[in-house]
mmCIF file of C-alpha atoms in Angstrom:
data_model
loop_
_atom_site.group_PDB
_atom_site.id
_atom_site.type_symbol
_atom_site.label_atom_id
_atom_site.label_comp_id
_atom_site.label_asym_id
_atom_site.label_seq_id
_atom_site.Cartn_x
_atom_site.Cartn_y
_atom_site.Cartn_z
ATOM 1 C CA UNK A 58 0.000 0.000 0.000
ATOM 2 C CA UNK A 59 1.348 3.290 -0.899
ATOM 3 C CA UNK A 60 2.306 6.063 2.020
ATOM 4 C CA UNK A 61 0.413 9.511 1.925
ATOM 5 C CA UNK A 62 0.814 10.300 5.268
ATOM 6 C CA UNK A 63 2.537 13.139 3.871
ATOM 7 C CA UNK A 64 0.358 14.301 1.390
ATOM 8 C CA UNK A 65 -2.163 17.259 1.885
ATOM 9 C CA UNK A 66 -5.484 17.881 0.100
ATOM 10 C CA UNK A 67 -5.388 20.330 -2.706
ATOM 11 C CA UNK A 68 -8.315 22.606 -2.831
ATOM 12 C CA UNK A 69 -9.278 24.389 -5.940
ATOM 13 C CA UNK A 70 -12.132 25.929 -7.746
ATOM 14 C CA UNK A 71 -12.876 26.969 -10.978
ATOM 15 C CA UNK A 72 -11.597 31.059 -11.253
ATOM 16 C CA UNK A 73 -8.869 32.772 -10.030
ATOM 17 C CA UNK A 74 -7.887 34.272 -6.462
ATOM 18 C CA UNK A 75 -8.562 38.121 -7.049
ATOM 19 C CA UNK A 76 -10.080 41.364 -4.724
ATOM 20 C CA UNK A 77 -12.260 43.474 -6.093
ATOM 21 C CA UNK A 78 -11.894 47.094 -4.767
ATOM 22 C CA UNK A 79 -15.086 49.668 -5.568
ATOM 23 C CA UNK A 80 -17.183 52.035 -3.411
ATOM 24 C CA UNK A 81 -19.784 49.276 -2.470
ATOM 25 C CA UNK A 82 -17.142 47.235 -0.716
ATOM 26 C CA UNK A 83 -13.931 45.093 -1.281
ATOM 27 C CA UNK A 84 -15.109 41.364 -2.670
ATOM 28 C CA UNK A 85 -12.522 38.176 -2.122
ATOM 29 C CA UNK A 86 -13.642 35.953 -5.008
ATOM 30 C CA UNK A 87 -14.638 32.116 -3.923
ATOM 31 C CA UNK A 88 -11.222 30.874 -5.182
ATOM 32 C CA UNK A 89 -9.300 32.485 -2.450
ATOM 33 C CA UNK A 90 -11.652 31.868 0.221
ATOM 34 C CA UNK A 91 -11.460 28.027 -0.834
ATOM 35 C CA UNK A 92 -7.636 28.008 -1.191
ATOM 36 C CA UNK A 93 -8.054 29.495 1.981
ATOM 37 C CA UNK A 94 -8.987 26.622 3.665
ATOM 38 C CA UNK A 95 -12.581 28.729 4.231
ATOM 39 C CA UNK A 96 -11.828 30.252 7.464
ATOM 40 C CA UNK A 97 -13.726 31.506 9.828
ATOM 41 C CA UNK A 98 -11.316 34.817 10.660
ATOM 42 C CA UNK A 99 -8.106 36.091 8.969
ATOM 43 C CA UNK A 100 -5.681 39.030 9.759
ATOM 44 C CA UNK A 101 -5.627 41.447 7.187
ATOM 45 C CA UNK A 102 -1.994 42.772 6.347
ATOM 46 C CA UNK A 103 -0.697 45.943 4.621
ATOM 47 C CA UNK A 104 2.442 46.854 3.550
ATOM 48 C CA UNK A 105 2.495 50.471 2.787
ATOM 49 C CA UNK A 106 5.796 50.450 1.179
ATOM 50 C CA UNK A 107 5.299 47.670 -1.117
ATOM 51 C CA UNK A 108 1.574 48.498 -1.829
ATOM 52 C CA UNK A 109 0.621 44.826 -0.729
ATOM 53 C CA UNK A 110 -2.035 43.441 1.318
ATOM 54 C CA UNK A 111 -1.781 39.994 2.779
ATOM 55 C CA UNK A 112 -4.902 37.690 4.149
ATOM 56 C CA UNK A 113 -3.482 34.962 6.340
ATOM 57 C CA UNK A 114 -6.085 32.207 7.700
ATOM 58 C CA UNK A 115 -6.190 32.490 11.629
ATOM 59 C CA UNK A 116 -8.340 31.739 14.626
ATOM 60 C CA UNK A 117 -10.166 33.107 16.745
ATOM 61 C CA UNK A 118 -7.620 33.948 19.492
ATOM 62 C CA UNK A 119 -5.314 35.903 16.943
ATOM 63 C CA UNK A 120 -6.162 39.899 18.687
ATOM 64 C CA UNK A 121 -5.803 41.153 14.947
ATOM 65 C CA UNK A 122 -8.974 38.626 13.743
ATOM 66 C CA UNK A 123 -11.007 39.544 10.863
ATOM 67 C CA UNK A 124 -14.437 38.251 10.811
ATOM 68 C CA UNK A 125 -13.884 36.757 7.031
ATOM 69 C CA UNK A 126 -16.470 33.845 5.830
ATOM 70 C CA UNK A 127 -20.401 32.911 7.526
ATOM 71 C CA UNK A 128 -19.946 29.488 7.720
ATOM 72 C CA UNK A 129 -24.062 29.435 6.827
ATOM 73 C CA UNK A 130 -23.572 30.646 3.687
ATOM 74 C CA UNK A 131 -23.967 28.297 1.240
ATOM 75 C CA UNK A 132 -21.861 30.319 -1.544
ATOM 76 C CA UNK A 133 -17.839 30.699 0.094
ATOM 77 C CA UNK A 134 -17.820 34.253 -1.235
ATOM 78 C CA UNK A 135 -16.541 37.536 1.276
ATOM 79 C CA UNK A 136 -17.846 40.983 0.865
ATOM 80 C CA UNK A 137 -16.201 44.123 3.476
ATOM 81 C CA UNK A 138 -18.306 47.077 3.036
ATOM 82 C CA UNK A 139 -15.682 48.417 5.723
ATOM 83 C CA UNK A 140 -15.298 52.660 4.707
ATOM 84 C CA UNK A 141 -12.114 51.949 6.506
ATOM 85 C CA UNK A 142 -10.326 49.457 4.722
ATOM 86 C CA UNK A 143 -11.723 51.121 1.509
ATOM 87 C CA UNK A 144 -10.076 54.968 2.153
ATOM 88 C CA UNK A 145 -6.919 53.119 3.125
ATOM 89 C CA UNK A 146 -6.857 51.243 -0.382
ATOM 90 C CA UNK A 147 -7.870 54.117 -2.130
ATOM 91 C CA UNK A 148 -5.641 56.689 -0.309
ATOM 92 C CA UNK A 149 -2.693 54.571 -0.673
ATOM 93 C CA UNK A 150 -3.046 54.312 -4.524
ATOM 94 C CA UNK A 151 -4.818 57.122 -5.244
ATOM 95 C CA UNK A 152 -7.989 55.342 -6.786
ATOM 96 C CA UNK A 153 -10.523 56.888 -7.482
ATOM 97 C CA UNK A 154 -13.402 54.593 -5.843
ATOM 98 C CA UNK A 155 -16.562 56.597 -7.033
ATOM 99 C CA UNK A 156 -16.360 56.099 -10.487
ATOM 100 C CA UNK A 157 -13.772 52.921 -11.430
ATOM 101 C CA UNK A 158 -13.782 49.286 -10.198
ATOM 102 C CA UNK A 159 -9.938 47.709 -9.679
ATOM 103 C CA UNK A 160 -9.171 44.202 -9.422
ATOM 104 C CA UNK A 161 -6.072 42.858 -8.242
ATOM 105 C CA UNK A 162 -5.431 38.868 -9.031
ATOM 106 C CA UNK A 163 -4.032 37.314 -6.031
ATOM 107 C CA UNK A 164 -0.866 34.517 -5.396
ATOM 108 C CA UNK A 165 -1.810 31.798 -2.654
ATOM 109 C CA UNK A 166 0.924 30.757 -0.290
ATOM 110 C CA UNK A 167 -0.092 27.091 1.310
ATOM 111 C CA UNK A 168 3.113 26.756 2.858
ATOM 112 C CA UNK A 169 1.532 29.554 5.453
ATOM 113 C CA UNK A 170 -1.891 29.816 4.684
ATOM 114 C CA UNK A 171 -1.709 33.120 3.107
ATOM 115 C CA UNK A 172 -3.196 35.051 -0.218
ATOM 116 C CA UNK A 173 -0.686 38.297 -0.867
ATOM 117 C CA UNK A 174 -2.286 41.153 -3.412
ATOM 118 C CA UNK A 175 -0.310 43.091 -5.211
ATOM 119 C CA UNK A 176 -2.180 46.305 -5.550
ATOM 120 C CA UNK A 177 0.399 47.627 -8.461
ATOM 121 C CA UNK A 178 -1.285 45.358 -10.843
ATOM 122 C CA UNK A 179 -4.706 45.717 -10.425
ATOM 123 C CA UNK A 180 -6.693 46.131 -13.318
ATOM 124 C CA UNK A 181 -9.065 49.104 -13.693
ATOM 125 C CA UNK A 182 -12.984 48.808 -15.071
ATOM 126 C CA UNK A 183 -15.592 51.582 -15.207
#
């Protein structure tokens, strides 16, 4: 019998890992949340410098928790509608969130449970 004590499921769906940024909110598509690992809370990063925001998969004793998905919902999909997190975005690249859409295509990290956004290569829609 073969030995896959060592292997790990791979989760996928079909679509890519991307944030959408507009003025009704900032949307995780369901690809993230599933490579995720569909977590209850995660701990939102930023990295001013680098224009980069980080979601890293953590409990609910991390003191920097997120609320990310409701486990009732039947569709993994995440929606902030946090005016916070939205003027920091927007102030930080200098979007204008009235009047485009940007989304940003994410790269997953398994090794630590982690999608990282690049916010220099978002792509811009009216």
């Amino acid at each position: 019998m073969i030995d896959l004590s060592s292997f790990k499921p791979l989760n996928f769906v079909p679509g890519k890992n991307t944030m959408t940024i507009s003025k009704t909110g900032v949307a995780i598509s369901q690809a993230a949340v599933v490579q995720l690992g569909k977590p209850e809370f995660v701990e939102v990063l930023i990295s001013y410098e680098q224009k980069t925001i980080a979601l890293i998969a953590t409990d609910n004793k991390n003191p920097n928790k997120i609320r990310f998905l409701n486990k009732n919902k039947k569709t993994p999909t995440v929606r902030w509608n946090n005016a916070t997190l939205k003027s920091e975005i927007a102030n930080l690249m200098k979007w204008d969130l009235s009047n485009k859409i940007y989304k940003v295509e994410g790269k997953y990290y398994p090794q630590d449970s982690l999608v990282m956004f690049d916010l220099n290569k978002a792509q811009v829609s009216q």
